[in-house]
Short mmCIF file of N, CA and C in Angstrom, two decimals:
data_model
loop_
_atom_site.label_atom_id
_atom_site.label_comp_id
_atom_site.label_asym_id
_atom_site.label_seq_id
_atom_site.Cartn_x
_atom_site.Cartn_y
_atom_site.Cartn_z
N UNK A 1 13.54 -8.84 68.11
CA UNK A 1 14.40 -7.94 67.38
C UNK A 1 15.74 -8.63 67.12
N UNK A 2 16.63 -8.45 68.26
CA UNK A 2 17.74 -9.17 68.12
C UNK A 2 17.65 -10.76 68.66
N UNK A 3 18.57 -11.95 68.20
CA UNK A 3 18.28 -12.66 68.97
C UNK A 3 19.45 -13.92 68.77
N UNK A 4 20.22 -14.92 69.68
CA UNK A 4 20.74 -15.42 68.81
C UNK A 4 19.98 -17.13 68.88
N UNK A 5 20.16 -17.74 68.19
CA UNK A 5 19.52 -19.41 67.92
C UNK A 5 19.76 -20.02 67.77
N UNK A 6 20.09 -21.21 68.36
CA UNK A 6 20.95 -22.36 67.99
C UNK A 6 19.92 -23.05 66.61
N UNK A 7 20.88 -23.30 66.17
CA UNK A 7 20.76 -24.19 64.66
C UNK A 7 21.96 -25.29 64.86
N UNK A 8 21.09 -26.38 63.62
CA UNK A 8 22.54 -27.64 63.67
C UNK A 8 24.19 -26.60 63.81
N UNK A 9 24.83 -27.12 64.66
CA UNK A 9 26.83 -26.73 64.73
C UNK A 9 26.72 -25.64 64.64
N UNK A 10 26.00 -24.53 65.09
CA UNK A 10 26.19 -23.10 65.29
C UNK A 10 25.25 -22.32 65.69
N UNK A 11 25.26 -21.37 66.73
CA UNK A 11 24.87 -20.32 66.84
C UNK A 11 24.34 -19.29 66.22
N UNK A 12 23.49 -18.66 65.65
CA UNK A 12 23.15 -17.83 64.75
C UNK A 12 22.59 -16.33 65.64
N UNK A 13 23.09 -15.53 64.89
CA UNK A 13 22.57 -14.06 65.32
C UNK A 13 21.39 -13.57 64.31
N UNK A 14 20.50 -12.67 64.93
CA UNK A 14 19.46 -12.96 64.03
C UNK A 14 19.26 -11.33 64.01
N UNK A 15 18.52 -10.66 62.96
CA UNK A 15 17.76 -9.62 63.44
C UNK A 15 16.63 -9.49 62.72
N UNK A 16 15.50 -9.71 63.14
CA UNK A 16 13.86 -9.79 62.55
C UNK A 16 14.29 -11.42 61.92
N UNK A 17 14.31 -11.52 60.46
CA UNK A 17 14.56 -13.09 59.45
C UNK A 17 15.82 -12.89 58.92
N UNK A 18 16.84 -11.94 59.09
CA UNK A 18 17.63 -11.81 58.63
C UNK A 18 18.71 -12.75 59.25
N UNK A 19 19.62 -13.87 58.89
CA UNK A 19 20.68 -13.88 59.85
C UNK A 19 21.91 -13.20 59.57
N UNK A 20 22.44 -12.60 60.70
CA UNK A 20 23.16 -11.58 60.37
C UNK A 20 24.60 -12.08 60.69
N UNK A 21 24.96 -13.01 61.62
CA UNK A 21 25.97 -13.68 61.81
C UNK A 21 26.37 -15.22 62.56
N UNK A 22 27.13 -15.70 62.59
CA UNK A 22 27.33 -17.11 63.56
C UNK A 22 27.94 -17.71 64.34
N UNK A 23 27.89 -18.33 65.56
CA UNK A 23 29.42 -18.64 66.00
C UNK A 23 29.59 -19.81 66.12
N UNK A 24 30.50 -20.65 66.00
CA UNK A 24 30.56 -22.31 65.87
C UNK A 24 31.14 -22.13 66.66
N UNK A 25 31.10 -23.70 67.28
CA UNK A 25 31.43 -24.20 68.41
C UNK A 25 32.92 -24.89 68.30
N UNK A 26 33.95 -25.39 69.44
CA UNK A 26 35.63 -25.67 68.62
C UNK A 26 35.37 -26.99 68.20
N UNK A 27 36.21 -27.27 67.21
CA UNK A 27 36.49 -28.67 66.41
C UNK A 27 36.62 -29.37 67.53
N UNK A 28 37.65 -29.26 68.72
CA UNK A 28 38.17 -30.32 69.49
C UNK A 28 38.17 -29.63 71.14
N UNK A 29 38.35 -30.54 71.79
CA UNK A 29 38.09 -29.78 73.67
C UNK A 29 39.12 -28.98 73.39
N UNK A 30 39.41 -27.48 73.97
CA UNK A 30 40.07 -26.59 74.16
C UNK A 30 40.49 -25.61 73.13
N UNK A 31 39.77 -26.14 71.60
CA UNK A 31 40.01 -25.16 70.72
C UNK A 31 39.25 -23.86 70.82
N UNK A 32 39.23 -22.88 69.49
CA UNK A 32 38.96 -21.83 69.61
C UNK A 32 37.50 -21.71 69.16
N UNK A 33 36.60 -20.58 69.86
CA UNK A 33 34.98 -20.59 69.19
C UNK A 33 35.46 -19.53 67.77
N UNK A 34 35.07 -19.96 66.58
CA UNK A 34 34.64 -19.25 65.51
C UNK A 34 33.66 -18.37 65.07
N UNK A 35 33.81 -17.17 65.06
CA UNK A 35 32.50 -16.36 64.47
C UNK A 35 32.93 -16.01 63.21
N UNK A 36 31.42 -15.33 62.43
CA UNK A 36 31.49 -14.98 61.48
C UNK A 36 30.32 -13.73 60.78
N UNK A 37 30.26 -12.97 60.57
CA UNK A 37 29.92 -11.88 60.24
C UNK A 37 29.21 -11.88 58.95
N UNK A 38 28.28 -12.18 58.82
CA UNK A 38 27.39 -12.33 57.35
C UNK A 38 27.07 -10.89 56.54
N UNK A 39 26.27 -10.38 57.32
CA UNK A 39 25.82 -8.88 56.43
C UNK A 39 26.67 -7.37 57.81
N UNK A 40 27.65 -6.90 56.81
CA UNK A 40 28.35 -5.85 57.13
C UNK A 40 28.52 -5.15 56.20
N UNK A 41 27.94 -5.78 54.93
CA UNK A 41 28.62 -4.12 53.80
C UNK A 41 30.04 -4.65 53.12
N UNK A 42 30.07 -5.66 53.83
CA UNK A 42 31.27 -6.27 52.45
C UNK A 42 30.64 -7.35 51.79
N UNK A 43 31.65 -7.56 50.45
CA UNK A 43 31.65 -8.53 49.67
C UNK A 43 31.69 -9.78 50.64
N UNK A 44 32.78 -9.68 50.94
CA UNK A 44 32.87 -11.68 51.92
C UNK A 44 32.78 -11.29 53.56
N UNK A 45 32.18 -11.94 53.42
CA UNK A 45 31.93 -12.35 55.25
C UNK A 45 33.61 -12.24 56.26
N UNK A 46 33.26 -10.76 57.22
CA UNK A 46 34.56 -11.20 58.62
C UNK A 46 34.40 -11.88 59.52
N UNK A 47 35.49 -12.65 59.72
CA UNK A 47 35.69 -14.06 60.41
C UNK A 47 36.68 -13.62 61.42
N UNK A 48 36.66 -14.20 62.79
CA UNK A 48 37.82 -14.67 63.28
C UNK A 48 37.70 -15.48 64.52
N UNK A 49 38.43 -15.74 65.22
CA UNK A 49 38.46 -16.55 66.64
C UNK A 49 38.16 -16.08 67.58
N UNK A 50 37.78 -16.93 68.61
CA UNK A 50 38.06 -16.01 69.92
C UNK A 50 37.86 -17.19 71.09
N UNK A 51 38.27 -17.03 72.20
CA UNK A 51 38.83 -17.92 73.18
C UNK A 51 37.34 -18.69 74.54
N UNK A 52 36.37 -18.02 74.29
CA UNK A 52 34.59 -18.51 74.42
C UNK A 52 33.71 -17.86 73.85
N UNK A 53 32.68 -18.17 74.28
CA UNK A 53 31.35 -18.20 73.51
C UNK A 53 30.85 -16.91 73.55
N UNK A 54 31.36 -16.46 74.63
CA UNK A 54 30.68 -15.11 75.05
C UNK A 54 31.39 -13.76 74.11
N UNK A 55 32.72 -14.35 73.91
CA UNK A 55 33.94 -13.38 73.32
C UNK A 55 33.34 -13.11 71.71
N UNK A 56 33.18 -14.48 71.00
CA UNK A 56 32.70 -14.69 70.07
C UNK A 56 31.39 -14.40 69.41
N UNK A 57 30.40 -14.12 70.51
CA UNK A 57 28.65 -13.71 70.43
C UNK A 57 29.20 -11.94 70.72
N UNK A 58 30.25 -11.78 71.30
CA UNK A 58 30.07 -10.20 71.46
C UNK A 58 31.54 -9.32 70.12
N UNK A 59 32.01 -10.11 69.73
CA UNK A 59 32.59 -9.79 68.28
C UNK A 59 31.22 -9.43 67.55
N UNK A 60 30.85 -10.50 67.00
CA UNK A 60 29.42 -10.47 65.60
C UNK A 60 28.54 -9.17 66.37
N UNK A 61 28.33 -9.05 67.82
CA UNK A 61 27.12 -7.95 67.94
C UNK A 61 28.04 -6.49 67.60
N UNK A 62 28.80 -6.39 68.24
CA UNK A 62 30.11 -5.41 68.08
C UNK A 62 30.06 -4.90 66.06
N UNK A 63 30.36 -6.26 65.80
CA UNK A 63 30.62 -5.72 64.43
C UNK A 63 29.03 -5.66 63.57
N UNK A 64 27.99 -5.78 63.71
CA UNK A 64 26.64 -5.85 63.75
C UNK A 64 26.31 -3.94 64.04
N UNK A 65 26.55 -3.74 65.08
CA UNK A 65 26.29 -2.80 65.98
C UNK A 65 26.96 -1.45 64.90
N UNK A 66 28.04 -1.88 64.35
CA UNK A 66 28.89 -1.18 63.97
C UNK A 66 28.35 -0.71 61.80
N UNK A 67 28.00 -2.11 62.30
CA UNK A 67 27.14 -2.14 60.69
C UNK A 67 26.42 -0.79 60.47
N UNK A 68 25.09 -1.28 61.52
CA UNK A 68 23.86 0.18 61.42
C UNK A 68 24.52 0.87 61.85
N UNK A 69 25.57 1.46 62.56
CA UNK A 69 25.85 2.49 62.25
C UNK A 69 26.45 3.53 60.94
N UNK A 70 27.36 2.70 60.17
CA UNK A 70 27.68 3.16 59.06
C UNK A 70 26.35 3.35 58.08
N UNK A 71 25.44 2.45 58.03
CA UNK A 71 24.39 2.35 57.16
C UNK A 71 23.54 3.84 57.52
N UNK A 72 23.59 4.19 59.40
CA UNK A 72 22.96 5.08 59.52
C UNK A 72 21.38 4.33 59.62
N UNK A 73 21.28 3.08 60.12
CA UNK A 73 20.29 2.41 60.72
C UNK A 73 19.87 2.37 62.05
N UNK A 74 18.60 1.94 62.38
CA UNK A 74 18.59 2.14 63.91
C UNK A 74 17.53 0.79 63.88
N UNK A 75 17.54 -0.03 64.96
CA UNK A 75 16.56 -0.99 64.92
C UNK A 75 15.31 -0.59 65.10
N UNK A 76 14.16 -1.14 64.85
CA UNK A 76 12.46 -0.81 64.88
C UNK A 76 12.51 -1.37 66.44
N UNK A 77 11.16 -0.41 67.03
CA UNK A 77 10.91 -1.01 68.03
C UNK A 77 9.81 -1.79 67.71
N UNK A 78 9.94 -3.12 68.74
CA UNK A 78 8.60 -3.92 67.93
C UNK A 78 7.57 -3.17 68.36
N UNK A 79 5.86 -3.53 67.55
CA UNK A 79 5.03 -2.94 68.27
C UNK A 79 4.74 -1.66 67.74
N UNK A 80 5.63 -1.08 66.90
CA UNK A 80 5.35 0.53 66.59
C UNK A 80 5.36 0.22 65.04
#
């Protein structure tokens, strides 16, 4: 269902084939992890920083999470 996957320089959030968002890794030791927000219902993709990996994987689910809700979506259970 949900899942996230490393691909070349980023992280990907997935749901079923869809990717739904990403988080890159920092340019340099001690910079910031980058996410980014692919399908939310806007025109351009939300972006921003955040200070690890974990901060950054739980932004995109957060704003993901927040998606189906406006849409008034609910995920499939697999199997059914």
């Amino acid at each position: 269902m949900f899942e996230w996957v490393w691909q070349p320089s980023r992280l990907v959030y997935v749901c079923g084939t869809v990717s739904v968002g990403a988080v890159f890794p920092p340019a340099c030791p001690g910079g910031k992890w980058r996410w980014r927000m692919l399908v939310d219902g806007r025109l351009s993709p939300e972006e921003g920083k955040a200070k690890t990996q974990d901060e950054a994987r739980q932004a995109v689910e957060k704003r993901f999470a927040a998606f189906l809700d406006r849409a008034a979506l609910k995920p499939a259970i697999e199997g059914k």
